[in-house]
Each structure stands twice: as C-alpha cells, then as structure tokens.
Amino acid sequence: PNCKDGVVVDDNERSTRLAAHGVCVAEDRILLARLSPGLLGAGLWTLPGGGLDWGEPPEAAVVHEVREETGLEATLAGLASVWSATYFRSESRPYPPLHFVSVIYRLRVTGGDLVHEVGGSTDRAAWVPLAEVAQLPLTDLTRFGLGLLSGPGEGVGTAGDELVPPQ
C-alpha cells in the first residue's frame, strides 16, 4: 500500500484515511470550518482538522490544521474521542470505499485571528453559536463532535482560561 495525506490505498482500491480534528468551544460557540467547493461534501461544516502526513503525530497534525484552516493558534487540552466511519461506493458516492478514522482532541485557542483558508480544503471558518449549529449542513464527524459536548465529556474543547476538564 501507499500513503499520501493520511490516506492509505490498498490493492482493492479501498482506502483508509487517518485524520485528527479538534473540538473547541468558547462563550457557547463552537469553532467550525466549511468544506470548499469541488470537494466531496462541499458546503458542509466540519470540525477543523485534516489528514495526517506519513509519520506525523496526530497531536501535531490537529494543531497545524487548525492554524491552516482558521488562522488560530491552538493547544491540546486532552483526547476527546476517536471517530470511525466506513463509506461504500454508491450512485450518490461514486468513489472507492473509504474507512475514515479521526482522532478528536479537545482544543484551547491561545491566539491568532480568525481567517478563511484560501485554496485549501476549507473556504470559511467561523465561531458558530451552539444554539444555531443544528441549522447548518454538518458532516457526520461534526455531529459526532457535538455529541461529545452533551455526554460524559461535557466541557470538551473550550478556549483560553475557560477550559473545563471532562468529568
């Protein structure tokens, strides 16, 4: 098999994508990024993050992906969960089967200014009020991340000194 941008492709055209994403909440808002036009899932809002490069630790990947997609500097505040989903080829998804695995971290924003990525996998970054996030078109990963906020990991992903460790 070969590996590029966190995707391992095997001889049967199936692939596994390993990624790292962050959940960050501040003042009842969650940090999200919108997938760029031309990509599968274009227009959907996702947790900031992305695929690992060969040999890259997930902890490093999530920090640099958040900076790249949002302009914000973030530090890890702990492991939140691991998300796994399998997508098969279908009429609506005419691509080879994919097993997508993401290590999800709680993040704390420590600096930077919110910006929109240009020419990348996302085209917009935003702090979205938690009360309004359900009105947006969301990725499965984002719905999973939101579920972490109301479960045993309540307090997952906060910003600055407002960090509340999970119970």
Short mmCIF file of C-alpha atoms in Angstrom, two decimals:
data_model
loop_
_atom_site.label_atom_id
_atom_site.label_comp_id
_atom_site.label_asym_id
_atom_site.label_seq_id
_atom_site.Cartn_x
_atom_site.Cartn_y
_atom_site.Cartn_z
CA PRO A 1 0.00 0.00 0.00
CA ASN A 2 0.98 3.64 -0.38
CA CYS A 3 0.20 6.67 1.82
CA LYS A 4 -0.42 10.32 0.95
CA ASP A 5 -2.17 12.99 3.04
CA GLY A 6 -3.33 10.45 5.61
CA VAL A 7 -4.85 8.09 3.02
CA VAL A 8 -3.61 4.52 2.75
CA VAL A 9 -4.65 2.88 -0.53
CA ASP A 10 -4.57 -0.90 -0.88
CA ASP A 11 -4.69 -3.20 -3.90
CA ASN A 12 -8.50 -3.44 -3.85
CA GLU A 13 -8.99 0.34 -4.29
CA ARG A 14 -10.25 0.61 -0.73
CA SER A 15 -8.58 3.27 1.35
CA THR A 16 -8.21 4.26 4.96
CA ARG A 17 -7.85 7.91 5.88
CA LEU A 18 -6.34 8.76 9.25
CA ALA A 19 -7.02 12.31 10.44
CA ALA A 20 -7.00 14.50 13.53
CA HIS A 21 -9.70 17.07 14.35
CA GLY A 22 -10.40 19.46 17.19
CA VAL A 23 -13.43 20.40 19.26
CA CYS A 24 -13.18 23.90 20.63
CA VAL A 25 -15.99 25.77 22.38
CA ALA A 26 -15.82 29.31 23.77
CA GLU A 27 -18.65 31.50 25.06
CA ASP A 28 -21.27 28.98 23.88
CA ARG A 29 -19.81 28.93 20.34
CA ILE A 30 -18.03 26.11 18.51
CA LEU A 31 -15.20 26.58 16.03
CA LEU A 32 -16.09 25.11 12.61
CA ALA A 33 -14.77 25.19 9.05
CA ARG A 34 -16.76 24.82 5.80
CA LEU A 35 -15.60 22.34 3.13
CA SER A 36 -14.54 24.00 -0.14
CA PRO A 37 -16.40 23.78 -3.45
CA GLY A 38 -15.21 20.91 -5.62
CA LEU A 39 -14.68 18.56 -2.69
CA LEU A 40 -16.90 15.68 -1.64
CA GLY A 41 -19.17 17.24 0.98
CA ALA A 42 -18.66 20.79 -0.32
CA GLY A 43 -20.61 23.31 1.74
CA LEU A 44 -20.81 21.10 4.83
CA TRP A 45 -19.42 22.42 8.10
CA THR A 46 -16.80 20.31 9.85
CA LEU A 47 -14.53 20.33 12.86
CA PRO A 48 -11.20 21.91 11.94
CA GLY A 49 -8.54 19.33 11.22
CA GLY A 50 -7.33 17.06 8.48
CA GLY A 51 -5.37 14.07 7.27
CA LEU A 52 -2.04 13.04 8.73
CA ASP A 53 1.08 13.08 6.62
CA TRP A 54 3.28 9.99 6.72
CA GLY A 55 4.90 9.74 10.16
CA GLU A 56 3.12 12.82 11.52
CA PRO A 57 1.76 12.54 15.06
CA PRO A 58 -1.99 13.29 15.32
CA GLU A 59 -1.26 15.85 18.03
CA ALA A 60 0.91 17.87 15.65
CA ALA A 61 -1.50 17.44 12.73
CA VAL A 62 -4.50 18.90 14.54
CA VAL A 63 -2.56 21.97 15.70
CA HIS A 64 -1.20 22.80 12.24
CA GLU A 65 -4.52 22.03 10.51
CA VAL A 66 -6.41 24.36 12.87
CA ARG A 67 -3.87 27.11 12.15
CA GLU A 68 -4.14 26.46 8.39
CA GLU A 69 -7.95 26.36 8.27
CA THR A 70 -8.81 29.07 10.82
CA GLY A 71 -5.74 31.23 11.45
CA LEU A 72 -5.98 30.44 15.16
CA GLU A 73 -3.25 29.05 17.37
CA ALA A 74 -4.43 26.13 19.48
CA THR A 75 -3.03 23.84 22.13
CA LEU A 76 -4.25 20.40 23.10
CA ALA A 77 -6.49 20.14 26.14
CA GLY A 78 -6.84 16.37 26.01
CA LEU A 79 -8.09 13.49 23.92
CA ALA A 80 -11.86 13.65 23.37
CA SER A 81 -12.60 10.51 21.33
CA VAL A 82 -11.88 8.56 18.16
CA TRP A 83 -14.42 8.64 15.32
CA SER A 84 -14.64 5.93 12.68
CA ALA A 85 -16.94 5.62 9.66
CA THR A 86 -16.99 3.47 6.55
CA TYR A 87 -18.31 4.79 3.24
CA PHE A 88 -19.08 2.48 0.33
CA ARG A 89 -19.33 3.20 -3.39
CA SER A 90 -22.90 4.07 -4.43
CA GLU A 91 -24.75 6.08 -7.07
CA SER A 92 -24.62 9.14 -4.84
CA ARG A 93 -20.97 8.47 -3.88
CA PRO A 94 -19.19 7.12 -6.99
CA TYR A 95 -15.82 6.81 -5.25
CA PRO A 96 -13.86 3.80 -3.95
CA PRO A 97 -14.77 2.57 -0.46
CA LEU A 98 -13.25 4.63 2.35
CA HIS A 99 -12.65 3.92 6.02
CA PHE A 100 -12.27 7.32 7.71
CA VAL A 101 -10.76 7.44 11.20
CA SER A 102 -10.20 10.68 13.12
CA VAL A 103 -8.56 11.23 16.48
CA ILE A 104 -10.56 14.05 18.09
CA TYR A 105 -8.89 16.35 20.59
CA ARG A 106 -10.20 18.99 22.95
CA LEU A 107 -8.52 22.26 22.00
CA ARG A 108 -7.83 25.56 23.64
CA VAL A 109 -7.38 28.62 21.40
CA THR A 110 -4.38 30.63 22.57
CA GLY A 111 -4.04 33.30 19.90
CA GLY A 112 -4.30 34.31 16.28
CA ASP A 113 -7.04 35.96 14.26
CA LEU A 114 -9.88 34.08 12.61
CA VAL A 115 -9.26 33.92 8.85
CA HIS A 116 -10.63 31.91 5.93
CA GLU A 117 -8.35 29.40 4.22
CA VAL A 118 -7.61 30.25 0.57
CA GLY A 119 -7.13 27.45 -1.96
CA GLY A 120 -7.41 24.68 0.61
CA SER A 121 -9.88 22.03 1.71
CA THR A 122 -11.99 24.62 3.55
CA ASP A 123 -13.11 28.07 2.45
CA ARG A 124 -14.62 29.58 5.60
CA ALA A 125 -14.03 29.43 9.36
CA ALA A 126 -16.48 30.60 11.98
CA TRP A 127 -17.37 30.59 15.64
CA VAL A 128 -20.94 29.25 15.44
CA PRO A 129 -23.34 29.70 18.38
CA LEU A 130 -24.18 26.27 19.78
CA ALA A 131 -27.87 27.23 19.73
CA GLU A 132 -27.64 27.71 15.93
CA VAL A 133 -25.26 24.96 14.82
CA ALA A 134 -28.05 22.41 14.14
CA GLN A 135 -29.38 24.74 11.40
CA LEU A 136 -26.17 24.31 9.37
CA PRO A 137 -25.40 21.45 6.98
CA LEU A 138 -22.95 19.36 9.04
CA THR A 139 -20.61 16.46 8.37
CA ASP A 140 -21.13 13.21 10.27
CA LEU A 141 -17.88 13.97 12.08
CA THR A 142 -19.24 17.32 13.27
CA ARG A 143 -22.46 15.75 14.55
CA PHE A 144 -20.33 13.23 16.45
CA GLY A 145 -18.19 16.04 17.89
CA LEU A 146 -21.28 17.93 19.02
CA GLY A 147 -22.48 14.78 20.76
CA LEU A 148 -19.30 14.80 22.82
CA LEU A 149 -20.38 18.13 24.31
CA SER A 150 -23.52 16.74 25.91
CA GLY A 151 -22.18 13.36 27.00
CA PRO A 152 -19.69 12.29 29.63
CA GLY A 153 -17.10 14.61 28.04
CA GLU A 154 -19.16 17.74 28.67
CA GLY A 155 -16.82 20.69 28.55
CA VAL A 156 -14.87 19.13 25.70
CA GLY A 157 -12.89 21.70 23.75
CA THR A 158 -13.02 25.09 25.37
CA ALA A 159 -10.96 28.19 24.73
CA GLY A 160 -8.50 30.11 26.83
CA ASP A 161 -8.90 30.04 30.59
CA GLU A 162 -12.47 28.82 30.27
CA LEU A 163 -11.21 25.24 29.94
CA VAL A 164 -13.43 22.84 31.81
CA PRO A 165 -11.90 19.38 32.03
CA PRO A 166 -14.20 16.44 31.27
CA GLN A 167 -15.74 14.73 34.30
#
